[in-house]
C-alpha cells in the first residue's frame, strides 16, 4: 500500500510502497477514507515531539473496516469508523477512573522484537499514535475505534478524529464552559476553531477569537466567535481586557508557544483559568507570573485530546454536525490526494489553511 514516510526530521515526506501486516488479536485493518492534517504532525516533522523516524504520520482519520483480528467483537468489515490516538486499555487506573484519554494503550501496541505493523523494505516504521493515517490502509487496535452513523460523510468525520474532539472537549469536558460566560481563544487553526465551537455549543455569552491572520478571525466569526482580536495589530492582552472590562473567565491557548500561554493567563480576570491546548515540546518550558497567579488566584490547566471518552463523545459530535450545530465544511480549506501532503504542511507553516484533509479514492 501507498504511504507517506518521514525518513528524517525537517525533511519532506516521501510517498513509498509500504508493507502492512495482517490484523492479530485485538487489531483491525482499515481502508483509510480521509485524514485531516494536524499541527501535531508538523511538530513531529520538526522534531519537537518524541517519535523516531522512519515513521508514518497522520492521526485524524476516518475509514472503513476491511478485516478484523481474532477476538475483535466491536466492529465488523464494512463498518464506518473514526480512529483516535486516545487508545484505551480498559483496565488501568486511568481507564477505570473515567479518564481513558490518559491511558495511551501502549500495551496494545506491537512490542519490541515483535513483527512490526508497518515496514518499508524490511525496516520497521513507527506508527504515529498507533494510527499512521497518511496511508491507504491502517492497522490499529480495536480500542482506537468508534463506529459512526452511515450517513456521516467520512472526509468531515475525519476532523473529529483529533482537532474537533480536542477543541470541543477542551470547552465541554476540560473547562466545562458555562452558559453566559466570557472566554477567549488564542490561535484559530483547526483546534482553536473547534474550541470556539465548543464554547458556542456550551452557550458562552462572549467568545473572543485571537489570531495574527485577519482571515482566520473572519472564519472564527462564521463558526461562533462574537469578537475578533488581531494579534498583529497591537497587544492582544490589552485589547481583550479593554473589550471585556477586565478580562475573560477562561482563556484557551491553541498554538503551543510560551508567549501565547502567558498571554492567555494575562487576559483572564481574577480567579480565571488558562487552558493549555497547544502542544509544547519536551524541554520547552513556560514561565508564570507568580504574583498574578497567587494574588489573583489564577489557574493553569492542560487539556489532552479534549479529556475525551471518544466512544461517547465522537458519535455526539457526528450528531452535532448532522443537526447543524457543528460546522465542519467551513473548516476545510482544501481536500488533497496523499501526493500533496507536503503542500498541506507548507500551507500550515504559512497559516494559509484552516484544516486540510487528505482524501483517498
Ligand atoms: N492538547 C491536545 O490534545 C492537542 C491535540 C491536537 C493538537 N494540539 C495542538 O494544538 C495546536 C494547534 O493545532 P492546529 O492544528 O489548530 O494548528 P494550526 O497551525 O492550524 O493553527 C495555529 C493558529 O495559530 C495562529 N497563530 C500563530 N502564532 C500566533 C500568535 N503569536 N498569536 C496568535 N495566533 C497565532 C495561526 O495563524 C493559526 O491560525 C498545536 O500545537 C497542536 O499540536 C493539541
Ligand atoms: Zn492532532
Ligand atoms: Zn488504560
CSV table of C-alpha atoms and ligand atoms in Angstrom, one decimal:
chain,number,residue,atom,x,y,z
A,1,UNK,CA,0.0,0.0,0.0
A,2,UNK,CA,1.0,3.6,-0.5
A,3,UNK,CA,2.1,5.7,2.5
A,4,UNK,CA,3.8,9.0,3.1
A,5,UNK,CA,7.1,8.3,5.1
A,6,UNK,CA,9.1,10.7,7.2
A,7,UNK,CA,12.7,9.5,6.9
A,8,UNK,CA,14.4,12.3,9.0
A,9,UNK,CA,13.2,15.4,10.9
A,10,UNK,CA,12.7,18.5,8.8
A,11,UNK,CA,12.6,16.6,5.5
A,12,UNK,CA,9.6,16.4,3.2
A,13,UNK,CA,7.5,13.2,3.4
A,14,UNK,CA,8.1,10.7,0.6
A,15,UNK,CA,5.5,8.5,-0.9
A,16,UNK,CA,6.5,4.9,-0.8
A,17,UNK,CA,5.1,1.4,-1.2
A,18,UNK,CA,4.9,0.2,2.5
A,19,UNK,CA,4.1,-3.3,3.8
A,20,UNK,CA,1.3,-3.7,6.3
A,21,UNK,CA,0.9,-6.8,8.5
A,22,UNK,CA,-2.4,-8.8,8.9
A,23,UNK,CA,-4.6,-8.0,11.9
A,24,UNK,CA,-3.8,-10.0,15.0
A,25,UNK,CA,-5.9,-10.5,18.2
A,26,UNK,CA,-7.5,-7.1,19.1
A,27,UNK,CA,-6.4,-5.4,15.9
A,28,UNK,CA,-8.3,-4.1,12.9
A,29,UNK,CA,-7.3,-3.4,9.3
A,30,UNK,CA,-8.9,-0.2,7.9
A,31,UNK,CA,-9.2,1.3,4.5
A,32,UNK,CA,-8.4,5.0,5.1
A,33,UNK,CA,-11.1,7.2,3.6
A,34,UNK,CA,-9.7,10.6,4.7
A,35,UNK,CA,-7.2,12.1,7.2
A,36,UNK,CA,-7.0,15.6,8.5
A,37,UNK,CA,-3.6,17.3,8.8
A,38,UNK,CA,-3.0,18.5,12.4
A,39,UNK,CA,-0.2,20.7,13.7
A,40,UNK,CA,0.9,17.9,15.9
A,41,UNK,CA,2.1,16.1,12.7
A,42,UNK,CA,4.2,19.1,11.9
A,43,UNK,CA,5.6,19.2,15.5
A,44,UNK,CA,6.9,15.7,14.9
A,45,UNK,CA,8.4,16.6,11.5
A,46,UNK,CA,10.2,19.5,13.3
A,47,UNK,CA,11.5,17.1,16.0
A,48,UNK,CA,9.5,18.9,18.8
A,49,UNK,CA,7.7,15.7,19.9
A,50,UNK,CA,9.3,12.3,20.6
A,51,UNK,CA,8.7,9.9,17.7
A,52,UNK,CA,11.6,8.2,16.0
A,53,UNK,CA,11.9,8.3,12.1
A,54,UNK,CA,11.4,6.5,9.8
A,55,UNK,CA,7.7,6.8,10.6
A,56,UNK,CA,4.3,7.3,9.1
A,57,UNK,CA,2.4,10.4,10.4
A,58,UNK,CA,-1.4,11.1,10.4
A,59,UNK,CA,-3.7,10.8,13.4
A,60,UNK,CA,-7.0,12.4,12.3
A,61,UNK,CA,-8.7,9.7,10.2
A,62,UNK,CA,-12.0,8.1,9.2
A,63,UNK,CA,-12.2,4.9,7.3
A,64,UNK,CA,-14.0,1.6,6.6
A,65,UNK,CA,-13.2,-1.7,8.4
A,66,UNK,CA,-11.7,-4.2,6.0
A,67,UNK,CA,-10.6,-7.1,8.2
A,68,UNK,CA,-10.6,-7.9,11.9
A,69,UNK,CA,-8.3,-10.0,14.0
A,70,UNK,CA,-9.2,-12.8,16.4
A,71,UNK,CA,-11.4,-11.7,19.4
A,72,UNK,CA,-12.5,-8.4,17.8
A,73,UNK,CA,-16.2,-8.0,18.6
A,74,UNK,CA,-16.7,-4.3,18.5
A,75,UNK,CA,-16.5,-3.8,14.7
A,76,UNK,CA,-17.0,-5.9,11.6
A,77,UNK,CA,-15.9,-5.5,7.9
A,78,UNK,CA,-17.8,-2.6,6.2
A,79,UNK,CA,-18.3,-0.5,9.4
A,80,UNK,CA,-17.5,3.2,9.1
A,81,UNK,CA,-15.3,4.3,11.9
A,82,UNK,CA,-13.2,7.2,13.3
A,83,UNK,CA,-9.8,6.3,14.7
A,84,UNK,CA,-8.4,8.2,17.7
A,85,UNK,CA,-4.9,8.2,19.2
A,86,UNK,CA,-6.5,8.1,22.7
A,87,UNK,CA,-6.2,4.3,22.6
A,88,UNK,CA,-7.6,2.8,25.9
A,89,UNK,CA,-6.7,-0.5,27.5
A,90,UNK,CA,-9.9,-0.5,29.6
A,91,UNK,CA,-8.1,-2.0,32.6
A,92,UNK,CA,-5.7,0.6,34.1
A,93,UNK,CA,-6.2,3.1,36.8
A,94,UNK,CA,-6.9,5.9,34.3
A,95,UNK,CA,-9.4,3.9,32.2
A,96,UNK,CA,-11.3,2.6,35.2
A,97,UNK,CA,-11.4,6.0,36.9
A,98,UNK,CA,-13.0,7.6,33.8
A,99,UNK,CA,-10.0,9.3,32.3
A,100,UNK,CA,-9.2,6.9,29.4
A,101,UNK,CA,-7.5,9.7,27.4
A,102,UNK,CA,-4.6,9.5,29.9
A,103,UNK,CA,-4.1,5.8,29.2
A,104,UNK,CA,-2.3,5.7,25.9
A,105,UNK,CA,-2.9,2.0,25.4
A,106,UNK,CA,0.8,1.2,25.0
A,107,UNK,CA,0.3,-2.4,25.9
A,108,UNK,CA,-2.0,-2.8,22.9
A,109,UNK,CA,0.9,-1.9,20.5
A,110,UNK,CA,3.2,-4.5,18.9
A,111,UNK,CA,6.1,-4.8,21.4
A,112,UNK,CA,9.8,-4.5,20.6
A,113,UNK,CA,11.1,-7.6,18.9
A,114,UNK,CA,7.6,-8.5,17.6
A,115,UNK,CA,6.7,-8.3,13.9
A,116,UNK,CA,6.0,-4.5,13.3
A,117,UNK,CA,2.7,-3.4,11.9
A,118,UNK,CA,4.4,-1.4,9.1
A,119,UNK,CA,7.7,-2.0,7.3
A,120,UNK,CA,9.5,-0.4,4.4
A,121,UNK,CA,11.7,-2.9,2.6
A,122,UNK,CA,12.2,-4.8,5.9
A,123,UNK,CA,12.8,-1.6,8.0
A,124,UNK,CA,10.2,-1.1,10.8
A,125,UNK,CA,8.2,2.1,10.6
A,126,UNK,CA,7.0,3.9,13.7
A,127,UNK,CA,3.2,4.4,13.6
A,128,UNK,CA,2.1,7.8,15.0
A,129,UNK,CA,-0.4,7.2,17.8
A,130,UNK,CA,-0.7,3.6,16.7
A,131,UNK,CA,-2.6,5.0,13.7
A,132,UNK,CA,-0.4,6.3,10.8
A,133,UNK,CA,-3.3,7.6,8.7
A,134,UNK,CA,-1.2,9.1,5.8
A,135,UNK,CA,-1.5,5.7,4.2
A,136,UNK,CA,-4.1,3.9,2.1
A,137,UNK,CA,-4.6,1.4,4.9
A,138,UNK,CA,-4.2,1.4,8.7
A,139,UNK,CA,-3.6,-1.5,11.1
A,140,UNK,CA,-4.9,-0.3,14.5
A,141,UNK,CA,-6.0,-1.5,17.9
A,142,UNK,CA,-9.8,-2.2,18.2
A,143,UNK,CA,-9.7,0.2,21.2
A,144,UNK,CA,-8.7,3.1,19.0
A,145,UNK,CA,-12.0,2.9,17.0
A,146,UNK,CA,-15.5,4.3,17.3
A,147,UNK,CA,-18.3,3.3,15.0
A,148,UNK,CA,-20.2,6.1,13.5
A,149,UNK,CA,-23.5,6.7,11.6
A,150,UNK,CA,-23.6,5.5,8.0
A,151,UNK,CA,-24.9,8.9,6.8
A,152,UNK,CA,-21.8,10.8,8.1
A,153,UNK,CA,-19.5,11.9,5.2
A,154,UNK,CA,-16.1,10.5,6.0
A,155,UNK,CA,-14.0,13.5,4.9
A,156,UNK,CA,-15.7,15.5,7.6
A,157,UNK,CA,-15.8,12.7,10.1
A,158,UNK,CA,-12.0,12.6,9.9
A,159,UNK,CA,-11.7,16.1,11.5
A,160,UNK,CA,-13.5,14.7,14.6
A,161,UNK,CA,-10.6,12.2,15.0
A,162,UNK,CA,-8.3,14.8,16.6
A,163,UNK,CA,-8.9,18.6,16.1
A,164,UNK,CA,-12.6,18.7,16.7
A,165,UNK,CA,-12.5,16.3,19.7
A,166,UNK,CA,-9.6,18.2,21.2
A,167,UNK,CA,-11.4,21.6,20.8
A,168,UNK,CA,-14.9,20.7,21.7
A,169,UNK,CA,-13.6,18.5,24.5
A,170,UNK,CA,-11.4,21.3,25.9
A,171,UNK,CA,-14.5,23.5,26.2
A,172,UNK,CA,-17.1,20.9,27.2
A,173,UNK,CA,-15.0,18.3,29.2
A,174,UNK,CA,-11.9,20.0,30.5
A,175,UNK,CA,-13.1,23.6,31.0
A,176,UNK,CA,-16.9,22.8,31.4
A,177,UNK,CA,-17.6,26.3,30.0
A,178,UNK,CA,-20.8,27.7,31.5
A,179,UNK,CA,-23.7,29.3,29.7
A,180,UNK,CA,-23.3,33.0,29.5
A,181,UNK,CA,-19.6,33.1,30.4
A,182,UNK,CA,-16.9,35.1,28.7
A,183,UNK,CA,-14.0,33.3,27.1
A,184,UNK,CA,-11.0,33.9,24.7
A,185,UNK,CA,-9.3,31.5,22.3
A,186,UNK,CA,-5.8,32.3,21.1
A,187,UNK,CA,-5.0,30.6,17.8
A,188,UNK,CA,-7.8,29.9,15.3
A,189,UNK,CA,-6.5,26.8,13.4
A,190,UNK,CA,-8.4,23.5,13.3
A,191,UNK,CA,-8.1,23.2,17.1
A,192,UNK,CA,-8.9,26.8,18.0
A,193,UNK,CA,-11.9,26.9,15.7
A,194,UNK,CA,-13.2,23.8,17.4
A,195,UNK,CA,-12.7,25.3,20.9
A,196,UNK,CA,-14.7,28.3,19.7
A,197,UNK,CA,-17.5,25.9,18.5
A,198,UNK,CA,-17.4,24.0,21.8
A,199,UNK,CA,-17.8,27.3,23.7
A,200,UNK,CA,-20.7,28.3,21.4
A,201,UNK,CA,-22.4,24.9,22.0
A,202,UNK,CA,-21.9,25.3,25.7
A,203,UNK,CA,-23.7,28.7,25.5
A,204,UNK,CA,-20.8,31.0,26.2
A,205,UNK,CA,-22.0,34.6,26.1
A,206,UNK,CA,-18.9,36.2,24.6
A,207,UNK,CA,-16.3,34.3,22.6
A,208,UNK,CA,-13.2,36.3,21.7
A,209,UNK,CA,-11.1,34.9,18.9
A,210,UNK,CA,-7.4,35.9,18.8
A,211,UNK,CA,-5.1,35.3,15.8
A,212,UNK,CA,-2.4,37.0,13.8
A,213,UNK,CA,-4.3,36.4,10.5
A,214,UNK,CA,-7.3,38.5,9.8
A,215,UNK,CA,-9.0,35.9,7.5
A,216,UNK,CA,-8.8,33.4,10.4
A,217,UNK,CA,-10.7,35.9,12.6
A,218,UNK,CA,-13.4,36.2,9.9
A,219,UNK,CA,-13.6,32.4,9.8
A,220,UNK,CA,-13.8,32.3,13.6
A,221,UNK,CA,-16.9,34.5,13.5
A,222,UNK,CA,-18.6,32.2,11.0
A,223,UNK,CA,-18.2,29.3,13.4
A,224,UNK,CA,-19.2,31.2,16.6
A,225,UNK,CA,-16.8,33.8,17.8
A,226,UNK,CA,-18.6,37.0,18.9
A,227,UNK,CA,-15.4,39.2,18.7
A,228,UNK,CA,-12.1,39.1,16.9
A,229,UNK,CA,-8.8,40.5,18.1
A,230,UNK,CA,-5.9,40.8,15.8
A,231,UNK,CA,-2.6,39.8,17.5
A,232,UNK,CA,-0.7,41.6,14.8
A,233,UNK,CA,-2.5,44.9,15.4
A,234,UNK,CA,-1.1,45.6,18.9
A,235,UNK,CA,-1.1,43.9,22.3
A,236,UNK,CA,-3.7,41.1,22.2
A,237,UNK,CA,-3.9,41.1,26.0
A,238,UNK,CA,-4.7,44.8,26.3
A,239,UNK,CA,-7.3,44.5,23.5
A,240,UNK,CA,-9.1,41.6,25.3
A,241,UNK,CA,-9.0,43.4,28.7
A,242,UNK,CA,-10.4,46.5,27.1
A,243,UNK,CA,-13.2,44.6,25.3
A,244,UNK,CA,-14.2,42.8,28.4
A,245,UNK,CA,-13.7,45.4,31.0
A,246,UNK,CA,-11.2,43.4,33.0
A,247,UNK,CA,-10.5,40.1,31.3
A,248,UNK,CA,-12.2,36.7,30.5
A,249,UNK,CA,-13.1,33.9,32.8
A,250,UNK,CA,-11.4,31.3,30.8
A,251,UNK,CA,-8.8,31.6,28.1
A,252,UNK,CA,-7.6,28.8,25.8
A,253,UNK,CA,-4.2,28.7,24.1
A,254,UNK,CA,-4.3,26.7,20.9
A,255,UNK,CA,-0.8,27.3,19.3
A,256,UNK,CA,1.9,25.9,21.6
A,257,UNK,CA,4.1,28.9,22.4
A,258,UNK,CA,5.4,30.2,25.8
A,259,UNK,CA,4.5,33.8,24.8
A,260,UNK,CA,0.8,33.0,24.0
A,261,UNK,CA,0.4,30.8,27.1
A,262,UNK,CA,1.5,33.8,29.1
A,263,UNK,CA,-1.0,36.0,27.1
A,264,UNK,CA,-3.8,33.5,27.9
A,265,UNK,CA,-3.1,33.8,31.6
A,266,UNK,CA,-2.7,37.5,31.5
A,267,UNK,CA,-6.1,38.0,29.7
A,268,UNK,CA,-8.0,36.2,32.4
A,269,UNK,CA,-9.7,38.2,35.1
A,270,UNK,CA,-9.1,37.4,38.9
A,271,UNK,CA,-9.9,33.7,39.6
A,272,UNK,CA,-9.6,32.9,35.9
A,273,UNK,CA,-8.2,29.8,34.3
A,274,UNK,CA,-5.9,29.5,31.3
A,275,UNK,CA,-6.2,26.2,29.4
A,276,UNK,CA,-3.1,25.0,27.5
A,277,UNK,CA,-4.3,23.1,24.5
A,278,UNK,CA,-1.4,23.9,22.1
A,279,UNK,CA,1.4,21.4,22.5
A,280,UNK,CA,4.9,22.4,23.7
A,281,UNK,CA,7.8,20.0,23.1
A,282,UNK,CA,9.8,18.2,25.7
A,283,UNK,CA,12.2,20.7,27.3
A,284,UNK,CA,10.1,23.7,26.3
A,285,UNK,CA,9.1,25.4,29.5
A,286,UNK,CA,6.6,28.1,30.2
A,287,UNK,CA,7.2,31.0,32.6
A,288,UNK,CA,4.4,32.0,35.0
A,289,UNK,CA,4.0,35.5,36.7
A,290,UNK,CA,4.0,34.3,40.3
A,291,UNK,CA,2.3,37.4,41.7
A,292,UNK,CA,-0.7,37.2,39.2
A,293,UNK,CA,-1.2,33.5,39.9
A,294,UNK,CA,-1.1,33.8,43.7
A,295,UNK,CA,-2.7,37.1,44.5
A,296,UNK,CA,-5.3,36.9,41.7
A,297,UNK,CA,-5.8,33.2,42.3
A,298,UNK,CA,-5.4,32.2,38.7
A,299,UNK,CA,-5.1,28.7,37.4
A,300,UNK,CA,-3.3,27.0,34.5
A,301,UNK,CA,-4.7,23.6,33.3
A,302,UNK,CA,-3.5,21.4,30.5
A,303,UNK,CA,-6.1,19.7,28.2
A,304,UNK,CA,-5.1,16.4,26.4
A,305,UNK,CA,-7.3,15.4,23.4
A,306,UNK,CA,-10.2,17.3,24.9
A,307,UNK,CA,-10.2,15.0,28.0
A,308,UNK,CA,-12.3,12.6,25.9
A,309,UNK,CA,-14.1,9.4,26.3
A,310,UNK,CA,-14.2,9.2,22.5
A,311,UNK,CA,-16.7,6.3,22.1
A,312,UNK,CA,-19.2,8.5,23.9
A,313,UNK,CA,-18.1,12.0,22.6
A,314,UNK,CA,-17.5,11.3,18.9
A,315,UNK,CA,-20.9,9.9,18.0
A,316,UNK,CA,-22.4,13.0,19.7
A,317,UNK,CA,-20.1,15.3,17.6
A,318,UNK,CA,-21.3,13.5,14.5
A,319,UNK,CA,-24.9,14.2,15.6
A,320,UNK,CA,-23.9,17.9,16.2
A,321,UNK,CA,-22.6,18.1,12.6
A,322,UNK,CA,-25.7,16.4,11.1
A,323,UNK,CA,-28.1,18.6,13.0
A,324,UNK,CA,-26.2,21.7,12.1
A,325,UNK,CA,-24.7,22.7,15.5
A,326,UNK,CA,-21.1,21.8,14.5
A,327,UNK,CA,-19.7,23.5,11.4
A,328,UNK,CA,-17.1,21.3,9.6
A,329,UNK,CA,-17.5,22.3,6.0
A,330,UNK,CA,-16.4,25.8,6.8
A,331,UNK,CA,-13.2,24.5,8.5
A,332,UNK,CA,-11.9,22.5,5.5
A,333,UNK,CA,-9.7,24.7,3.3
A,334,UNK,CA,-8.6,22.0,0.9
A,335,UNK,CA,-9.0,18.4,0.1
A,336,UNK,CA,-5.9,16.9,-1.4
A,337,UNK,CA,-4.5,13.5,-2.6
A,338,UNK,CA,-1.8,11.9,-0.5
A,339,UNK,CA,0.8,13.0,-3.0
A,340,UNK,CA,0.2,16.6,-2.0
A,341,UNK,CA,0.7,16.1,1.8
A,342,UNK,CA,3.8,18.3,1.8
A,343,UNK,CA,1.7,21.2,0.4
A,344,UNK,CA,-0.6,20.9,3.4
A,345,UNK,CA,2.4,21.4,5.7
A,346,UNK,CA,3.7,24.3,3.6
A,347,UNK,CA,0.3,26.0,4.0
A,348,UNK,CA,0.2,25.2,7.7
A,349,UNK,CA,3.6,26.9,8.2
A,350,UNK,CA,2.4,29.9,6.2
A,351,UNK,CA,-1.0,30.0,8.0
A,352,UNK,CA,-2.9,30.0,4.7
A,353,UNK,CA,-5.1,27.0,5.5
A,354,UNK,CA,-7.5,26.2,8.4
A,355,UNK,CA,-7.8,22.4,8.0
A,356,UNK,CA,-6.5,20.4,5.1
A,357,UNK,CA,-7.8,16.9,4.5
A,358,UNK,CA,-6.1,14.1,2.6
A,359,UNK,CA,-8.7,12.1,0.7
A,360,UNK,CA,-8.2,8.6,-0.7
A,361,UNK,CA,-10.2,7.1,-3.6
B,1,LIG,N1,-3.8,19.1,23.5
B,1,LIG,C1,-4.1,18.3,22.6
B,1,LIG,O1,-4.5,17.2,22.9
B,1,LIG,C2,-3.8,18.7,21.1
B,1,LIG,C3,-4.5,17.9,20.1
B,1,LIG,C4,-4.3,18.4,18.8
B,1,LIG,C5,-3.5,19.4,18.5
B,1,LIG,N2,-2.9,20.1,19.5
B,1,LIG,C6,-2.0,21.3,19.3
B,1,LIG,O2,-2.8,22.4,19.1
B,1,LIG,C7,-2.1,23.4,18.4
B,1,LIG,C8,-2.9,24.0,17.3
B,1,LIG,O3,-3.1,23.0,16.3
B,1,LIG,P1,-3.8,23.3,14.9
B,1,LIG,O4,-3.8,22.1,14.1
B,1,LIG,O5,-5.0,24.1,15.1
B,1,LIG,O6,-2.6,24.3,14.3
B,1,LIG,P2,-2.7,25.4,13.2
B,1,LIG,O7,-1.3,25.7,12.7
B,1,LIG,O8,-3.8,25.0,12.2
B,1,LIG,O9,-3.3,26.8,13.9
B,1,LIG,C9,-2.5,27.6,14.7
B,1,LIG,C10,-3.1,29.0,14.6
B,1,LIG,O10,-2.4,29.9,15.4
B,1,LIG,C11,-2.2,31.1,14.8
B,1,LIG,N3,-1.1,31.8,15.4
B,1,LIG,C12,0.3,31.5,15.3
B,1,LIG,N4,1.0,32.3,16.0
B,1,LIG,C13,0.2,33.2,16.7
B,1,LIG,C14,0.4,34.2,17.6
B,1,LIG,N5,1.6,34.6,18.1
B,1,LIG,N6,-0.7,34.8,18.1
B,1,LIG,C15,-2.0,34.5,17.7
B,1,LIG,N7,-2.2,33.5,16.8
B,1,LIG,C16,-1.1,32.8,16.3
B,1,LIG,C17,-2.0,30.8,13.3
B,1,LIG,O11,-2.3,31.9,12.5
B,1,LIG,C18,-3.1,29.6,13.2
B,1,LIG,O12,-4.3,30.1,12.9
B,1,LIG,C19,-0.7,22.7,18.0
B,1,LIG,O13,0.3,23.0,19.0
B,1,LIG,C20,-1.1,21.2,18.1
B,1,LIG,O14,0.0,20.4,18.3
B,1,LIG,C21,-3.1,19.7,20.8
B,2,LIG,ZN1,-3.8,16.2,16.3
B,3,LIG,ZN1,-5.9,2.0,30.3
